[in-house]
Amino acid sequence: MQILSEMRRTHNCGELRRANAGQKVILKGWVAGWRNHGGIYFVDLRDRYGITQVVFDERLGENFDLISQVRNEYVLVVQGEVSDRGENINKKIPTGEIEVYALAFEILTRSEATPFPIEDEVNANEVTRLQYRYLDLRRKPLQDIMVLRHKVNQIARNYLSDNGFLEIETPYLNKSTPEGARDYLVPSRVQPGNFYALPQSPQIFKQILMVAGFDRYFQIVRCFRDEDLRQDRQPEFTQIDIELSFPDEEMIYEIVEGLLVKVWKETKGMNIPHPFPRITWTESMARFGVDNPDMRYGLELCTLNEIMAGCAFKAFASVVEAGGLVKAFSVPDPDKTLSRSFIEKELDPFVKVYGAKGLAWARTGAEGWQSSIAKFFDADTQKRINELAGANAEDSVIFFVASENPRIVNGALGNLRKKIAAKMGLVKDNDYKFVWVTEFPLFEYSEEAKRWASAHHPFTQPRPEHMDMLQSDPGKVLARAYDIVLNGNEIGGGSIRIHSSEMQQKVFRALGIGDEEAREKFGFLLDALQFGAPPHGGLAFGMDRLIMLLACTQSIRDVIAFPKTTSASCLMSNAPSRVDNAQLKELGLKLEKI
Amino acid sequence: MQILSEMRRTHNCGELRRANAGQKVILKGWVAGWRNHGGIYFVDLRDRYGITQVVFDERLGENFDLISQVRNEYVLVVQGEVSDRGENINKKIPTGEIEVYALAFEILTRSEATPFPIEDEVNANEVTRLQYRYLDLRRKPLQDIMVLRHKVNQIARNYLSDNGFLEIETPYLNKSTPEGARDYLVPSRVQPGNFYALPQSPQIFKQILMVAGFDRYFQIVRCFRDEDLRQDRQPEFTQIDIELSFPDEEMIYEIVEGLLVKVWKETKGMNIPHPFPRITWTESMARFGVDNPDMRYGLELCTLNEIMAGCAFKAFASVVEAGGLVKAFSVPDPDKTLSRSFIEKELDPFVKVYGAKGLAWARTGAEGWQSSIAKFFDADTQKRINELAGANAEDSVIFFVASENPRIVNGALGNLRKKIAAKMGLVKDNDYKFVWVTEFPLFEYSEEAKRWASAHHPFTQPRPEHMDMLQSDPGKVLARAYDIVLNGNEIGGGSIRIHSSEMQQKVFRALGIGDEEAREKFGFLLDALQFGAPPHGGLAFGMDRLIMLLACTQSIRDVIAFPKTTSASCLMSNAPSRVDNAQLKELGLKLEKI
């Protein structure tokens, strides 16, 4: 006789239906719950595919007294007969039309009591959940995300492969070229005193692959940044990396839109209209204050400099006089959700985080503005401002920020706009609005380093007509760079790259990277550009962010099987940890006394 | 008017045929060669898809005097008309039916003279080729391998996905658990004095994923080992990693065979017969002397202990008496390829590498053996040995090795068998013979460490009936472990894992890993096994080796886009390299004086 535990399951726990009634089946899975009704045990058997109710009569079967020992998360193999539940359908589960009457069973593995129940919603704190990640991952919401992530992976690979892209693996043990974020270093044992660096992205390698003639490359690849972590960052993250030769921006937009449309269609059954809208960086900053605009709602910003020039409200007039900026936006608020105290206690401090001195505001009404600044503006001017800010005359709130530094105005109002939209319920799940933001500036001025730095990276091509401003007016140089933005989140970005070594050298110089430093850091790229580099460009998606948006989750740790905390620890394995001194000695390293 | 360089290509350089004659096309590519016939230039334009001949008449076109400047590896865009070459077909290239008459062209990028020609066969030394890897990768043989690798990647992912496996990404920044090879370490900045380790394989994580209930997992994943490198090893390598719950060996064999059959069918158009043959490790050692037998030819080993016991040749008789082993195999050699001097100068030293004291041999013939040991064996005994060794009576050579240590005998003859097969031309390209080797020993005795070590890894399940020998006779314990072997190469290996924490602790103890050490290193796995771990098992393929065998190349560096040397350097980027002291200081590290 064959031993039950060695027999294969005939079905998984999610697939039996009324049509299977009368069949003898073998199921394997975890006990998700059990009830004893006077010697009849009802056990919910769970696997990744679903839950099936199994009925054990302890008077039957040789070892059926054992059933009273079974507890949650025990792993069982059950042989039984499928029975039609008739009218008595359990509508909560897809297998609810049937139950299985156990004829034989074995306990495959026992389980301790789990520190939290394996249920869709749990109250356990995140530290416990991360420590017992294997239990947290048994919960259906996380399982569903991992399945979703797998699907997106597969869809992306097949789509890109079908479009002539080759997946080529680039190395993880690389040369350290610190630029932007910190590298994770890997000491070399064979060459003590030397170090590899883990890639922040495969940028240079994918460009080298274009020089090598591969024409179309992609890779779904891990990247690493040793940054001080915020809630939404992880030290290692996954990128869908795409590069092609002989491209133009339109070609890249088409390819990327095709991919995203397919992902949304196949994972959510949604038809995303395309081509996606596009706006230039300059327009995005003007209308939305940010370079990652959320297009699901209006609340667009307007500029009030003309009206405020020489106005009676000196705070605004003086900003205009000093060459600053006064902007505003409005939101209808018939229900008076935005109370004075909410604005003063929540929103005023919020804009100050972005450097604004304060938030001015006005409520419209039949009698004109209710506002501490109402007195500075006559009825006509209030009306003109209402119109410019798109406020209705009855029940809108207008928010104003003024500063001599335009970045402060845009940062404060752009982010306030997002906060207000959330507060007012303008943001809905399963509403997806994509937009291309194009023509980014090539450089950003780093106040810290007191020099110009690459906005994207130093391999981005300036717009050809701006080449002559590289030295004279670097802040005005626009780049052939673009971001794909979804619901206010940058999910990908890229550029047409520099393919001439002369242009690359000019950009390095504009960045204050001398020829010697350029050669030391990027010599192999400069060399490669000498030997017939094709025009090329591409884009990289942040996979983790993409999955977060698809899964409608707020935590990046929900979309990564084994995430790290903000102190870059794995609470399950306790990485990082001490190592033997012998290991360090082999690497030629000593710990500094701390 | 549109600028030619900004227009899209209409075709690639590999696709034009007679049917396109008369069409106006735009091609972009590299100059692979050019000839000037009195002002008419014939240029071979190359991209990853092929080569097209373009004809430039320097008297035509505005800028056609420029054509005389064009040299190899310049990147051009050409607009022209496709012309039928009629009878004058160039059979060397698929586009040989046509040529393109240039109407307009531009030089997109110039190129320096390359350090070696971009041709299928090059003489350049490997150092130069690795330094200019982007040029080496332009050569068709390497491009073809990268395309093949991409295809295998895609086939594997789609096959596994279609069979219900989920690709789940496991972390690269892990806890160091030195066991077997050395870990590559990554110092933590946030927690100075602590280190991550790069994964040698995702072994523990894939087991944890089974505990988490994912049922079927795979990943195509980079792994890292800081070993002293041999020619066929790389510090980072790629694995196809597979794990499933509730498996038995047969289930794993079916899945893996399905994958390999599909890969061979879709990349080489070959139908590989399956199920693959299987032999136990014990049988493989007996018949082939190795655990990775090449099944493309016979030359099987036979054991001669019975005949040699008490024979006149004392060297053999004494080995038998001491409990050793005498084995032999034979090969037909009608052409006398295996001359006395070849055997003495090449083969005798070869077996000594494996620890044998020497190689005895005999040539059969109508008159009996020609051999220095012929005199010790009468005609009947010679005949019996011929039969046992499968030698014919006319023109075979029989090789003998004897030693008190059976591992030496098997190692020497097993490897000699492979060498002889190569020498005798028994090994043919595109002949693929798979075999499963099963029931490996659980432990190997480490002479170095003077203790038992895991043959595979410490998570492998012993055969249940051998559990009670774990302490008493560990060398006899067989494992539920298996390798898939192709043409004498192990391309993958795996096992049914331990899913009970009690069994895991017993195996750790047998390995001399104390409870405290086990908890320190593998605590999170032992914990996970407490909470209802399903029976599980799997297998991992070495992707690089698989591609080498498919591509019929001898060098692992041919199948990796950016390989490292045996001193683990990248000659293109010069990794590893020095880093700033500031970077080390942040990590709390100092270099030892060397």
PDB file of N, CA, C and O in Angstrom, chain A residues 30 48 109 138 150 164 167 169 172-173 175 191 195-196 211 214 236 238 531-533 564 568-569 573 577 586 588 590 592, chain B residues 30 48 109 138 150 164 167 169 172-173 175 182 191 195-196 211 214 236 238 531-533 564 568-569 573 577 588 590 592:
ATOM      1  N   TRP A  30      -2.177  23.854   4.662  1.00  0.00           N
ATOM      2  CA  TRP A  30      -2.067  24.324   6.044  1.00  0.00           C
ATOM      3  C   TRP A  30      -3.462  24.439   6.673  1.00  0.00           C
ATOM      4  O   TRP A  30      -4.416  24.845   5.988  1.00  0.00           O
ATOM      5  N   ARG A  48      -1.554  28.219  -1.443  1.00  0.00           N
ATOM      6  CA  ARG A  48      -1.494  29.509  -2.118  1.00  0.00           C
ATOM      7  C   ARG A  48      -2.656  29.724  -3.084  1.00  0.00           C
ATOM      8  O   ARG A  48      -2.930  30.851  -3.497  1.00  0.00           O
ATOM      9  N   THR A 109       3.581  18.087   9.069  1.00  0.00           N
ATOM     10  CA  THR A 109       4.430  18.882   9.970  1.00  0.00           C
ATOM     11  C   THR A 109       3.538  19.563  10.989  1.00  0.00           C
ATOM     12  O   THR A 109       2.461  20.046  10.650  1.00  0.00           O
ATOM     13  N   ARG A 138       2.608  34.412   4.411  1.00  0.00           N
ATOM     14  CA  ARG A 138       1.508  33.458   4.194  1.00  0.00           C
ATOM     15  C   ARG A 138       0.169  34.158   4.043  1.00  0.00           C
ATOM     16  O   ARG A 138      -0.801  33.556   3.597  1.00  0.00           O
ATOM     17  N   HIS A 150       5.360  38.930  -9.898  1.00  0.00           N
ATOM     18  CA  HIS A 150       5.798  37.905 -10.858  1.00  0.00           C
ATOM     19  C   HIS A 150       5.183  38.149 -12.229  1.00  0.00           C
ATOM     20  O   HIS A 150       5.861  38.086 -13.260  1.00  0.00           O
ATOM     21  N   GLY A 164      12.202  42.851 -29.739  1.00  0.00           N
ATOM     22  CA  GLY A 164      13.582  42.804 -30.209  1.00  0.00           C
ATOM     23  C   GLY A 164      14.627  43.181 -29.177  1.00  0.00           C
ATOM     24  O   GLY A 164      15.797  43.324 -29.519  1.00  0.00           O
ATOM     25  N   GLU A 167      17.779  40.515 -23.235  1.00  0.00           N
ATOM     26  CA  GLU A 167      18.179  40.682 -21.835  1.00  0.00           C
ATOM     27  C   GLU A 167      19.633  40.249 -21.699  1.00  0.00           C
ATOM     28  O   GLU A 167      19.980  39.106 -21.988  1.00  0.00           O
ATOM     29  N   GLU A 169      22.924  40.305 -19.026  1.00  0.00           N
ATOM     30  CA  GLU A 169      23.271  40.511 -17.620  1.00  0.00           C
ATOM     31  C   GLU A 169      24.558  41.316 -17.500  1.00  0.00           C
ATOM     32  O   GLU A 169      25.562  40.961 -18.102  1.00  0.00           O
ATOM     33  N   TYR A 172      27.660  42.670 -11.175  1.00  0.00           N
ATOM     34  CA  TYR A 172      27.351  43.289  -9.887  1.00  0.00           C
ATOM     35  C   TYR A 172      28.622  43.767  -9.179  1.00  0.00           C
ATOM     36  O   TYR A 172      28.551  44.631  -8.318  1.00  0.00           O
ATOM     37  N   LEU A 173      29.753  43.157  -9.523  1.00  0.00           N
ATOM     38  CA  LEU A 173      31.016  43.579  -8.907  1.00  0.00           C
ATOM     39  C   LEU A 173      31.686  44.552  -9.868  1.00  0.00           C
ATOM     40  O   LEU A 173      32.288  44.142 -10.866  1.00  0.00           O
ATOM     41  N   LYS A 175      33.409  48.764 -10.703  1.00  0.00           N
ATOM     42  CA  LYS A 175      34.322  49.807 -10.241  1.00  0.00           C
ATOM     43  C   LYS A 175      33.506  50.868  -9.513  1.00  0.00           C
ATOM     44  O   LYS A 175      32.400  51.219  -9.930  1.00  0.00           O
ATOM     45  N   GLN A 191      43.054  41.088  -4.277  1.00  0.00           N
ATOM     46  CA  GLN A 191      43.814  42.330  -4.443  1.00  0.00           C
ATOM     47  C   GLN A 191      43.541  43.225  -3.225  1.00  0.00           C
ATOM     48  O   GLN A 191      42.781  44.184  -3.321  1.00  0.00           O
ATOM     49  N   PHE A 195      38.718  47.579  -3.990  1.00  0.00           N
ATOM     50  CA  PHE A 195      37.296  47.367  -3.710  1.00  0.00           C
ATOM     51  C   PHE A 195      36.490  47.337  -4.997  1.00  0.00           C
ATOM     52  O   PHE A 195      36.777  48.069  -5.938  1.00  0.00           O
ATOM     53  N   TYR A 196      35.483  46.494  -4.994  1.00  0.00           N
ATOM     54  CA  TYR A 196      34.428  46.598  -5.998  1.00  0.00           C
ATOM     55  C   TYR A 196      33.335  47.507  -5.440  1.00  0.00           C
ATOM     56  O   TYR A 196      33.290  47.774  -4.237  1.00  0.00           O
ATOM     57  N   VAL A 211      27.349  50.519 -27.666  1.00  0.00           N
ATOM     58  CA  VAL A 211      28.592  50.647 -28.434  1.00  0.00           C
ATOM     59  C   VAL A 211      28.979  49.287 -29.026  1.00  0.00           C
ATOM     60  O   VAL A 211      29.498  49.194 -30.130  1.00  0.00           O
ATOM     61  N   PHE A 214      24.540  45.941 -29.668  1.00  0.00           N
ATOM     62  CA  PHE A 214      23.413  45.060 -29.352  1.00  0.00           C
ATOM     63  C   PHE A 214      22.050  45.660 -29.687  1.00  0.00           C
ATOM     64  O   PHE A 214      21.036  44.988 -29.595  1.00  0.00           O
ATOM     65  N   GLU A 236      18.480  48.015  -1.482  1.00  0.00           N
ATOM     66  CA  GLU A 236      18.515  47.366  -2.792  1.00  0.00           C
ATOM     67  C   GLU A 236      17.130  47.445  -3.405  1.00  0.00           C
ATOM     68  O   GLU A 236      16.129  47.280  -2.721  1.00  0.00           O
ATOM     69  N   THR A 238      14.812  47.210  -7.422  1.00  0.00           N
ATOM     70  CA  THR A 238      14.831  46.557  -8.730  1.00  0.00           C
ATOM     71  C   THR A 238      14.411  47.532  -9.814  1.00  0.00           C
ATOM     72  O   THR A 238      13.489  48.321  -9.625  1.00  0.00           O
ATOM     73  N   PHE A 531      35.187  54.629 -30.595  1.00  0.00           N
ATOM     74  CA  PHE A 531      35.216  53.552 -31.590  1.00  0.00           C
ATOM     75  C   PHE A 531      33.874  53.326 -32.256  1.00  0.00           C
ATOM     76  O   PHE A 531      33.406  52.202 -32.388  1.00  0.00           O
ATOM     77  N   GLY A 532      33.221  54.422 -32.654  1.00  0.00           N
ATOM     78  CA  GLY A 532      31.974  54.256 -33.391  1.00  0.00           C
ATOM     79  C   GLY A 532      30.806  53.937 -32.495  1.00  0.00           C
ATOM     80  O   GLY A 532      30.200  52.857 -32.592  1.00  0.00           O
ATOM     81  N   ALA A 533      30.475  54.874 -31.588  1.00  0.00           N
ATOM     82  CA  ALA A 533      29.304  54.680 -30.726  1.00  0.00           C
ATOM     83  C   ALA A 533      28.062  55.126 -31.487  1.00  0.00           C
ATOM     84  O   ALA A 533      28.045  56.212 -32.054  1.00  0.00           O
ATOM     85  N   LYS A 564      14.195  45.387   3.915  1.00  0.00           N
ATOM     86  CA  LYS A 564      15.007  45.830   5.043  1.00  0.00           C
ATOM     87  C   LYS A 564      14.334  47.019   5.711  1.00  0.00           C
ATOM     88  O   LYS A 564      13.492  47.694   5.127  1.00  0.00           O
ATOM     89  N   ALA A 568      18.446  49.656   7.387  1.00  0.00           N
ATOM     90  CA  ALA A 568      19.033  48.706   6.424  1.00  0.00           C
ATOM     91  C   ALA A 568      19.314  47.341   7.042  1.00  0.00           C
ATOM     92  O   ALA A 568      20.252  46.657   6.647  1.00  0.00           O
ATOM     93  N   SER A 569      18.503  46.950   8.015  1.00  0.00           N
ATOM     94  CA  SER A 569      18.632  45.628   8.622  1.00  0.00           C
ATOM     95  C   SER A 569      17.554  44.696   8.082  1.00  0.00           C
ATOM     96  O   SER A 569      16.445  45.124   7.776  1.00  0.00           O
ATOM     97  N   SER A 573      16.856  37.696   9.315  1.00  0.00           N
ATOM     98  CA  SER A 573      18.156  37.015   9.350  1.00  0.00           C
ATOM     99  C   SER A 573      19.164  37.731  10.228  1.00  0.00           C
ATOM    100  O   SER A 573      20.244  37.209  10.481  1.00  0.00           O
ATOM    101  N   SER A 577      25.752  41.694  10.140  1.00  0.00           N
ATOM    102  CA  SER A 577      26.188  41.152  11.426  1.00  0.00           C
ATOM    103  C   SER A 577      27.708  41.160  11.484  1.00  0.00           C
ATOM    104  O   SER A 577      28.389  41.454  10.509  1.00  0.00           O
ATOM    105  N   GLU A 586      41.887  38.326   5.952  1.00  0.00           N
ATOM    106  CA  GLU A 586      42.070  37.900   4.556  1.00  0.00           C
ATOM    107  C   GLU A 586      41.846  39.041   3.585  1.00  0.00           C
ATOM    108  O   GLU A 586      42.361  39.051   2.481  1.00  0.00           O
ATOM    109  N   GLY A 588      42.544  42.133   4.288  1.00  0.00           N
ATOM    110  CA  GLY A 588      43.464  43.233   4.575  1.00  0.00           C
ATOM    111  C   GLY A 588      42.783  44.400   5.253  1.00  0.00           C
ATOM    112  O   GLY A 588      43.159  45.550   5.044  1.00  0.00           O
ATOM    113  N   LYS A 590      40.948  46.253   8.851  1.00  0.00           N
ATOM    114  CA  LYS A 590      40.804  46.331  10.305  1.00  0.00           C
ATOM    115  C   LYS A 590      39.621  47.215  10.612  1.00  0.00           C
ATOM    116  O   LYS A 590      39.333  48.157   9.876  1.00  0.00           O
ATOM    117  N   GLU A 592      38.009  50.196  12.571  1.00  0.00           N
ATOM    118  CA  GLU A 592      38.379  51.378  13.340  1.00  0.00           C
ATOM    119  C   GLU A 592      37.801  51.214  14.733  1.00  0.00           C
ATOM    120  O   GLU A 592      36.676  50.737  14.899  1.00  0.00           O
TER     121      GLU A 592
ATOM    122  N   TRP B  30      27.299  49.992 -38.879  1.00  0.00           N
ATOM    123  CA  TRP B  30      28.751  50.181 -38.814  1.00  0.00           C
ATOM    124  C   TRP B  30      29.384  49.733 -40.138  1.00  0.00           C
ATOM    125  O   TRP B  30      28.947  48.758 -40.749  1.00  0.00           O
ATOM    126  N   ARG B  48      23.477  44.336 -35.719  1.00  0.00           N
ATOM    127  CA  ARG B  48      23.379  43.031 -35.070  1.00  0.00           C
ATOM    128  C   ARG B  48      22.605  42.015 -35.911  1.00  0.00           C
ATOM    129  O   ARG B  48      22.689  40.809 -35.673  1.00  0.00           O
ATOM    130  N   THR B 109      28.936  58.805 -36.465  1.00  0.00           N
ATOM    131  CA  THR B 109      30.068  58.830 -35.530  1.00  0.00           C
ATOM    132  C   THR B 109      31.286  58.278 -36.254  1.00  0.00           C
ATOM    133  O   THR B 109      31.179  57.306 -37.009  1.00  0.00           O
ATOM    134  N   ARG B 138      31.299  43.067 -30.507  1.00  0.00           N
ATOM    135  CA  ARG B 138      30.720  43.329 -31.827  1.00  0.00           C
ATOM    136  C   ARG B 138      30.888  42.137 -32.762  1.00  0.00           C
ATOM    137  O   ARG B 138      30.254  42.073 -33.808  1.00  0.00           O
ATOM    138  N   HIS B 150      20.022  35.036 -24.070  1.00  0.00           N
ATOM    139  CA  HIS B 150      18.731  35.716 -23.894  1.00  0.00           C
ATOM    140  C   HIS B 150      17.575  34.739 -24.141  1.00  0.00           C
ATOM    141  O   HIS B 150      16.612  34.687 -23.375  1.00  0.00           O
ATOM    142  N   GLY B 164       3.414  27.127 -13.241  1.00  0.00           N
ATOM    143  CA  GLY B 164       2.947  27.543 -11.929  1.00  0.00           C
ATOM    144  C   GLY B 164       4.029  28.047 -10.983  1.00  0.00           C
ATOM    145  O   GLY B 164       3.757  28.266  -9.807  1.00  0.00           O
ATOM    146  N   GLU B 167       8.362  33.769 -10.034  1.00  0.00           N
ATOM    147  CA  GLU B 167       9.705  34.319  -9.821  1.00  0.00           C
ATOM    148  C   GLU B 167       9.632  35.321  -8.679  1.00  0.00           C
ATOM    149  O   GLU B 167       8.897  36.303  -8.753  1.00  0.00           O
ATOM    150  N   GLU B 169      12.070  37.626  -6.073  1.00  0.00           N
ATOM    151  CA  GLU B 169      13.431  38.124  -5.898  1.00  0.00           C
ATOM    152  C   GLU B 169      13.858  38.023  -4.439  1.00  0.00           C
ATOM    153  O   GLU B 169      13.157  38.490  -3.556  1.00  0.00           O
ATOM    154  N   TYR B 172      20.147  40.527  -2.088  1.00  0.00           N
ATOM    155  CA  TYR B 172      21.582  40.373  -2.341  1.00  0.00           C
ATOM    156  C   TYR B 172      22.412  40.745  -1.118  1.00  0.00           C
ATOM    157  O   TYR B 172      23.542  40.308  -0.993  1.00  0.00           O
ATOM    158  N   LEU B 173      21.851  41.583  -0.248  1.00  0.00           N
ATOM    159  CA  LEU B 173      22.574  41.973   0.966  1.00  0.00           C
ATOM    160  C   LEU B 173      22.093  41.078   2.098  1.00  0.00           C
ATOM    161  O   LEU B 173      21.014  41.276   2.660  1.00  0.00           O
ATOM    162  N   LYS B 175      23.019  37.946   5.355  1.00  0.00           N
ATOM    163  CA  LYS B 175      23.852  37.619   6.507  1.00  0.00           C
ATOM    164  C   LYS B 175      24.960  36.672   6.051  1.00  0.00           C
ATOM    165  O   LYS B 175      24.724  35.771   5.252  1.00  0.00           O
ATOM    166  N   ARG B 182      34.080  30.966   0.428  1.00  0.00           N
ATOM    167  CA  ARG B 182      34.128  32.266   1.110  1.00  0.00           C
ATOM    168  C   ARG B 182      33.036  33.183   0.589  1.00  0.00           C
ATOM    169  O   ARG B 182      32.737  33.214  -0.602  1.00  0.00           O
ATOM    170  N   GLN B 191      25.693  50.665  10.297  1.00  0.00           N
ATOM    171  CA  GLN B 191      26.029  49.868  11.478  1.00  0.00           C
ATOM    172  C   GLN B 191      27.503  49.477  11.381  1.00  0.00           C
ATOM    173  O   GLN B 191      27.823  48.331  11.072  1.00  0.00           O
ATOM    174  N   PHE B 195      28.627  43.601   8.728  1.00  0.00           N
ATOM    175  CA  PHE B 195      28.807  43.313   7.305  1.00  0.00           C
ATOM    176  C   PHE B 195      27.618  42.528   6.765  1.00  0.00           C
ATOM    177  O   PHE B 195      27.044  41.695   7.457  1.00  0.00           O
ATOM    178  N   TYR B 196      27.281  42.811   5.526  1.00  0.00           N
ATOM    179  CA  TYR B 196      26.415  41.922   4.759  1.00  0.00           C
ATOM    180  C   TYR B 196      27.308  40.934   4.017  1.00  0.00           C
ATOM    181  O   TYR B 196      28.516  41.130   3.902  1.00  0.00           O
ATOM    182  N   VAL B 211       8.265  27.664   3.143  1.00  0.00           N
ATOM    183  CA  VAL B 211       7.605  27.777   4.449  1.00  0.00           C
ATOM    184  C   VAL B 211       6.508  28.848   4.386  1.00  0.00           C
ATOM    185  O   VAL B 211       5.454  28.712   5.001  1.00  0.00           O
ATOM    186  N   PHE B 214       4.615  29.588  -0.821  1.00  0.00           N
ATOM    187  CA  PHE B 214       4.554  29.981  -2.235  1.00  0.00           C
ATOM    188  C   PHE B 214       4.504  28.793  -3.192  1.00  0.00           C
ATOM    189  O   PHE B 214       4.334  28.984  -4.393  1.00  0.00           O
ATOM    190  N   GLU B 236      31.268  35.966  -9.988  1.00  0.00           N
ATOM    191  CA  GLU B 236      29.807  36.032  -9.997  1.00  0.00           C
ATOM    192  C   GLU B 236      29.292  35.175 -11.134  1.00  0.00           C
ATOM    193  O   GLU B 236      29.862  35.146 -12.210  1.00  0.00           O
ATOM    194  N   THR B 238      25.550  32.913 -12.715  1.00  0.00           N
ATOM    195  CA  THR B 238      24.089  32.971 -12.745  1.00  0.00           C
ATOM    196  C   THR B 238      23.498  31.582 -12.590  1.00  0.00           C
ATOM    197  O   THR B 238      23.999  30.622 -13.158  1.00  0.00           O
ATOM    198  N   PHE B 531       7.188  26.331  12.308  1.00  0.00           N
ATOM    199  CA  PHE B 531       5.844  26.860  12.089  1.00  0.00           C
ATOM    200  C   PHE B 531       5.147  26.241  10.880  1.00  0.00           C
ATOM    201  O   PHE B 531       4.567  26.947  10.063  1.00  0.00           O
ATOM    202  N   GLY B 532       5.242  24.920  10.764  1.00  0.00           N
ATOM    203  CA  GLY B 532       4.506  24.282   9.676  1.00  0.00           C
ATOM    204  C   GLY B 532       5.207  24.421   8.342  1.00  0.00           C
ATOM    205  O   GLY B 532       4.685  25.036   7.419  1.00  0.00           O
ATOM    206  N   ALA B 533       6.423  23.836   8.248  1.00  0.00           N
ATOM    207  CA  ALA B 533       7.143  23.843   6.969  1.00  0.00           C
ATOM    208  C   ALA B 533       6.643  22.689   6.119  1.00  0.00           C
ATOM    209  O   ALA B 533       6.552  21.554   6.594  1.00  0.00           O
ATOM    210  N   LYS B 564      35.195  38.431 -15.736  1.00  0.00           N
ATOM    211  CA  LYS B 564      36.392  38.816 -15.008  1.00  0.00           C
ATOM    212  C   LYS B 564      37.499  37.801 -15.275  1.00  0.00           C
ATOM    213  O   LYS B 564      37.241  36.675 -15.701  1.00  0.00           O
ATOM    214  N   ALA B 568      40.038  37.915 -10.798  1.00  0.00           N
ATOM    215  CA  ALA B 568      38.771  38.578 -10.467  1.00  0.00           C
ATOM    216  C   ALA B 568      38.773  40.066 -10.821  1.00  0.00           C
ATOM    217  O   ALA B 568      38.135  40.872 -10.162  1.00  0.00           O
ATOM    218  N   SER B 569      39.523  40.412 -11.867  1.00  0.00           N
ATOM    219  CA  SER B 569      39.546  41.798 -12.344  1.00  0.00           C
ATOM    220  C   SER B 569      38.687  41.942 -13.585  1.00  0.00           C
ATOM    221  O   SER B 569      38.559  41.013 -14.382  1.00  0.00           O
ATOM    222  N   SER B 573      36.985  47.943 -17.041  1.00  0.00           N
ATOM    223  CA  SER B 573      36.718  49.054 -16.115  1.00  0.00           C
ATOM    224  C   SER B 573      37.804  49.196 -15.058  1.00  0.00           C
ATOM    225  O   SER B 573      37.809  50.166 -14.307  1.00  0.00           O
ATOM    226  N   SER B 577      39.259  48.537  -7.543  1.00  0.00           N
ATOM    227  CA  SER B 577      40.210  49.640  -7.540  1.00  0.00           C
ATOM    228  C   SER B 577      40.261  50.276  -6.152  1.00  0.00           C
ATOM    229  O   SER B 577      39.478  49.941  -5.272  1.00  0.00           O
ATOM    230  N   GLY B 588      33.958  52.796   8.867  1.00  0.00           N
ATOM    231  CA  GLY B 588      34.657  52.371  10.082  1.00  0.00           C
ATOM    232  C   GLY B 588      35.757  51.364   9.794  1.00  0.00           C
ATOM    233  O   GLY B 588      36.035  50.485  10.601  1.00  0.00           O
ATOM    234  N   LYS B 590      39.805  50.427   8.244  1.00  0.00           N
ATOM    235  CA  LYS B 590      41.172  50.840   7.910  1.00  0.00           C
ATOM    236  C   LYS B 590      41.825  49.739   7.108  1.00  0.00           C
ATOM    237  O   LYS B 590      41.545  48.556   7.321  1.00  0.00           O
ATOM    238  N   GLU B 592      44.833  47.317   6.421  1.00  0.00           N
ATOM    239  CA  GLU B 592      46.017  46.785   7.091  1.00  0.00           C
ATOM    240  C   GLU B 592      47.234  47.199   6.284  1.00  0.00           C
ATOM    241  O   GLU B 592      47.199  47.216   5.053  1.00  0.00           O
TER     242      GLU B 592
END
